[in-house]
GROMACS .gro file of C-alpha atoms in nm:
model
  136
    1UNK     CA    1   1.775  -1.028   1.267
    2UNK     CA    2   1.515  -1.197   1.101
    3UNK     CA    3   1.283  -1.054   0.909
    4UNK     CA    4   0.979  -0.991   1.012
    5UNK     CA    5   0.780  -0.736   0.788
    6UNK     CA    6   0.829  -0.629   0.392
    7UNK     CA    7   0.656  -0.443   0.137
    8UNK     CA    8   0.704  -0.390  -0.211
    9UNK     CA    9   0.615  -0.070  -0.406
   10UNK     CA   10   0.645  -0.169  -0.809
   11UNK     CA   11   0.610   0.158  -1.058
   12UNK     CA   12   0.409   0.181  -1.322
   13UNK     CA   13   0.657   0.154  -1.597
   14UNK     CA   14   0.326   0.298  -1.896
   15UNK     CA   15   0.365   0.618  -2.096
   16UNK     CA   16   0.063   0.727  -1.962
   17UNK     CA   17   0.111   0.668  -1.574
   18UNK     CA   18   0.482   0.787  -1.457
   19UNK     CA   19   0.273   0.941  -1.167
   20UNK     CA   20   0.151   0.586  -1.006
   21UNK     CA   21   0.282   0.328  -0.854
   22UNK     CA   22   0.125  -0.052  -0.692
   23UNK     CA   23   0.126  -0.126  -0.365
   24UNK     CA   24   0.211  -0.520  -0.440
   25UNK     CA   25   0.227  -0.685  -0.111
   26UNK     CA   26   0.266  -0.586   0.240
   27UNK     CA   27   0.337  -0.855   0.501
   28UNK     CA   28   0.387  -0.876   0.858
   29UNK     CA   29   0.509  -1.142   1.020
   30UNK     CA   30   0.193  -1.295   1.324
   31UNK     CA   31   0.398  -1.284   1.648
   32UNK     CA   32   0.525  -0.922   1.488
   33UNK     CA   33   0.124  -0.771   1.451
   34UNK     CA   34   0.032  -0.479   1.639
   35UNK     CA   35   0.360  -0.316   1.737
   36UNK     CA   36   0.267  -0.102   1.463
   37UNK     CA   37   0.515  -0.213   1.195
   38UNK     CA   38   0.233  -0.216   0.903
   39UNK     CA   39   0.182   0.141   0.951
   40UNK     CA   40   0.604   0.194   0.959
   41UNK     CA   41   0.648   0.007   0.649
   42UNK     CA   42   0.383   0.160   0.455
   43UNK     CA   43   0.464   0.545   0.579
   44UNK     CA   44   0.835   0.428   0.448
   45UNK     CA   45   0.677   0.291   0.092
   46UNK     CA   46   0.500   0.593   0.057
   47UNK     CA   47   0.780   0.835   0.145
   48UNK     CA   48   0.990   0.610  -0.075
   49UNK     CA   49   0.794   0.657  -0.388
   50UNK     CA   50   0.712   0.990  -0.361
   51UNK     CA   51   1.031   1.103  -0.364
   52UNK     CA   52   1.083   0.883  -0.669
   53UNK     CA   53   0.819   1.124  -0.805
   54UNK     CA   54   0.458   0.929  -0.775
   55UNK     CA   55   0.143   1.098  -0.672
   56UNK     CA   56  -0.083   0.820  -0.658
   57UNK     CA   57  -0.065   0.462  -0.495
   58UNK     CA   58  -0.364   0.181  -0.564
   59UNK     CA   59  -0.332  -0.143  -0.383
   60UNK     CA   60  -0.575  -0.417  -0.438
   61UNK     CA   61  -0.697  -0.672  -0.095
   62UNK     CA   62  -0.855  -0.936  -0.012
   63UNK     CA   63  -1.283  -0.826   0.089
   64UNK     CA   64  -1.345  -0.901   0.453
   65UNK     CA   65  -0.956  -0.966   0.520
   66UNK     CA   66  -0.812  -0.758   0.804
   67UNK     CA   67  -0.589  -0.545   0.641
   68UNK     CA   68  -0.894  -0.373   0.498
   69UNK     CA   69  -0.913  -0.225   0.818
   70UNK     CA   70  -0.534  -0.139   0.840
   71UNK     CA   71  -0.500   0.049   0.523
   72UNK     CA   72  -0.812   0.253   0.594
   73UNK     CA   73  -0.651   0.378   0.884
   74UNK     CA   74  -0.392   0.468   0.722
   75UNK     CA   75  -0.580   0.711   0.472
   76UNK     CA   76  -0.651   0.483   0.189
   77UNK     CA   77  -0.993   0.527   0.005
   78UNK     CA   78  -1.146   0.220  -0.111
   79UNK     CA   79  -1.330   0.263  -0.462
   80UNK     CA   80  -1.513  -0.050  -0.485
   81UNK     CA   81  -1.464  -0.482  -0.518
   82UNK     CA   82  -1.392  -0.712  -0.772
   83UNK     CA   83  -1.576  -1.032  -0.764
   84UNK     CA   84  -1.401  -1.340  -0.855
   85UNK     CA   85  -1.060  -1.212  -0.871
   86UNK     CA   86  -0.786  -1.450  -0.778
   87UNK     CA   87  -0.813  -1.792  -0.569
   88UNK     CA   88  -0.733  -1.861  -0.186
   89UNK     CA   89  -0.451  -2.160  -0.158
   90UNK     CA   90  -0.792  -2.363  -0.071
   91UNK     CA   91  -0.850  -2.278  -0.461
   92UNK     CA   92  -1.170  -2.117  -0.313
   93UNK     CA   93  -1.277  -1.770  -0.531
   94UNK     CA   94  -1.189  -1.474  -0.335
   95UNK     CA   95  -1.328  -1.114  -0.441
   96UNK     CA   96  -1.101  -0.759  -0.420
   97UNK     CA   97  -1.091  -0.465  -0.281
   98UNK     CA   98  -0.877  -0.179  -0.468
   99UNK     CA   99  -0.790   0.150  -0.234
  100UNK     CA  100  -0.589   0.399  -0.348
  101UNK     CA  101  -0.391   0.676  -0.171
  102UNK     CA  102  -0.255   1.048  -0.287
  103UNK     CA  103   0.098   1.115  -0.168
  104UNK     CA  104   0.356   1.368  -0.222
  105UNK     CA  105   0.286   1.651  -0.416
  106UNK     CA  106  -0.095   1.494  -0.552
  107UNK     CA  107  -0.240   1.824  -0.514
  108UNK     CA  108  -0.016   1.901  -0.879
  109UNK     CA  109  -0.125   1.785  -1.202
  110UNK     CA  110   0.152   1.645  -1.411
  111UNK     CA  111   0.137   1.963  -1.597
  112UNK     CA  112   0.272   2.148  -1.342
  113UNK     CA  113  -0.081   2.353  -1.235
  114UNK     CA  114  -0.291   2.309  -0.889
  115UNK     CA  115  -0.531   2.107  -0.903
  116UNK     CA  116  -0.640   2.167  -0.579
  117UNK     CA  117  -0.677   1.798  -0.416
  118UNK     CA  118  -0.451   1.879  -0.132
  119UNK     CA  119  -0.153   1.643  -0.169
  120UNK     CA  120  -0.002   1.505   0.193
  121UNK     CA  121   0.394   1.501   0.208
  122UNK     CA  122   0.460   1.225   0.437
  123UNK     CA  123   0.826   1.236   0.622
  124UNK     CA  124   1.050   0.881   0.603
  125UNK     CA  125   1.009   0.680   0.913
  126UNK     CA  126   1.311   0.435   1.049
  127UNK     CA  127   1.187   0.066   1.038
  128UNK     CA  128   1.466   0.036   1.274
  129UNK     CA  129   1.388   0.207   1.563
  130UNK     CA  130   1.149  -0.112   1.673
  131UNK     CA  131   1.545  -0.266   1.834
  132UNK     CA  132   1.718  -0.564   1.707
  133UNK     CA  133   1.416  -0.814   1.749
  134UNK     CA  134   1.021  -0.717   1.851
  135UNK     CA  135   0.976  -1.083   1.830
  136UNK     CA  136   0.840  -1.216   2.205
   0.00000   0.00000   0.00000
């Protein structure tokens, strides 16, 4: 089989952020796009983060790129744009859009009390269910 997609989640190590994770990369091969792989990868990443005790995930993505719409469809909330955050491969400045998502157990504060925000528990998906090689 070939690798056609990947997602990475980093867990915050600062003492005041044990509940937070950072979605660092979601990549899907061009020929595998439109098959629902982004959704499967993100659901799996969110479920694994929740199993690890994380209740908040954050990410950033290049402003104006198709990924913004993917994250919005998957229930992520846009918080704002940072201008000139990074560089495109050709050296031009790139704005970035910041997103966050409350996941499993997010309706609890760190002290265990309910905070009323209504978190959502996600169930893991089997990404291998797409078959051995979905690329045409």
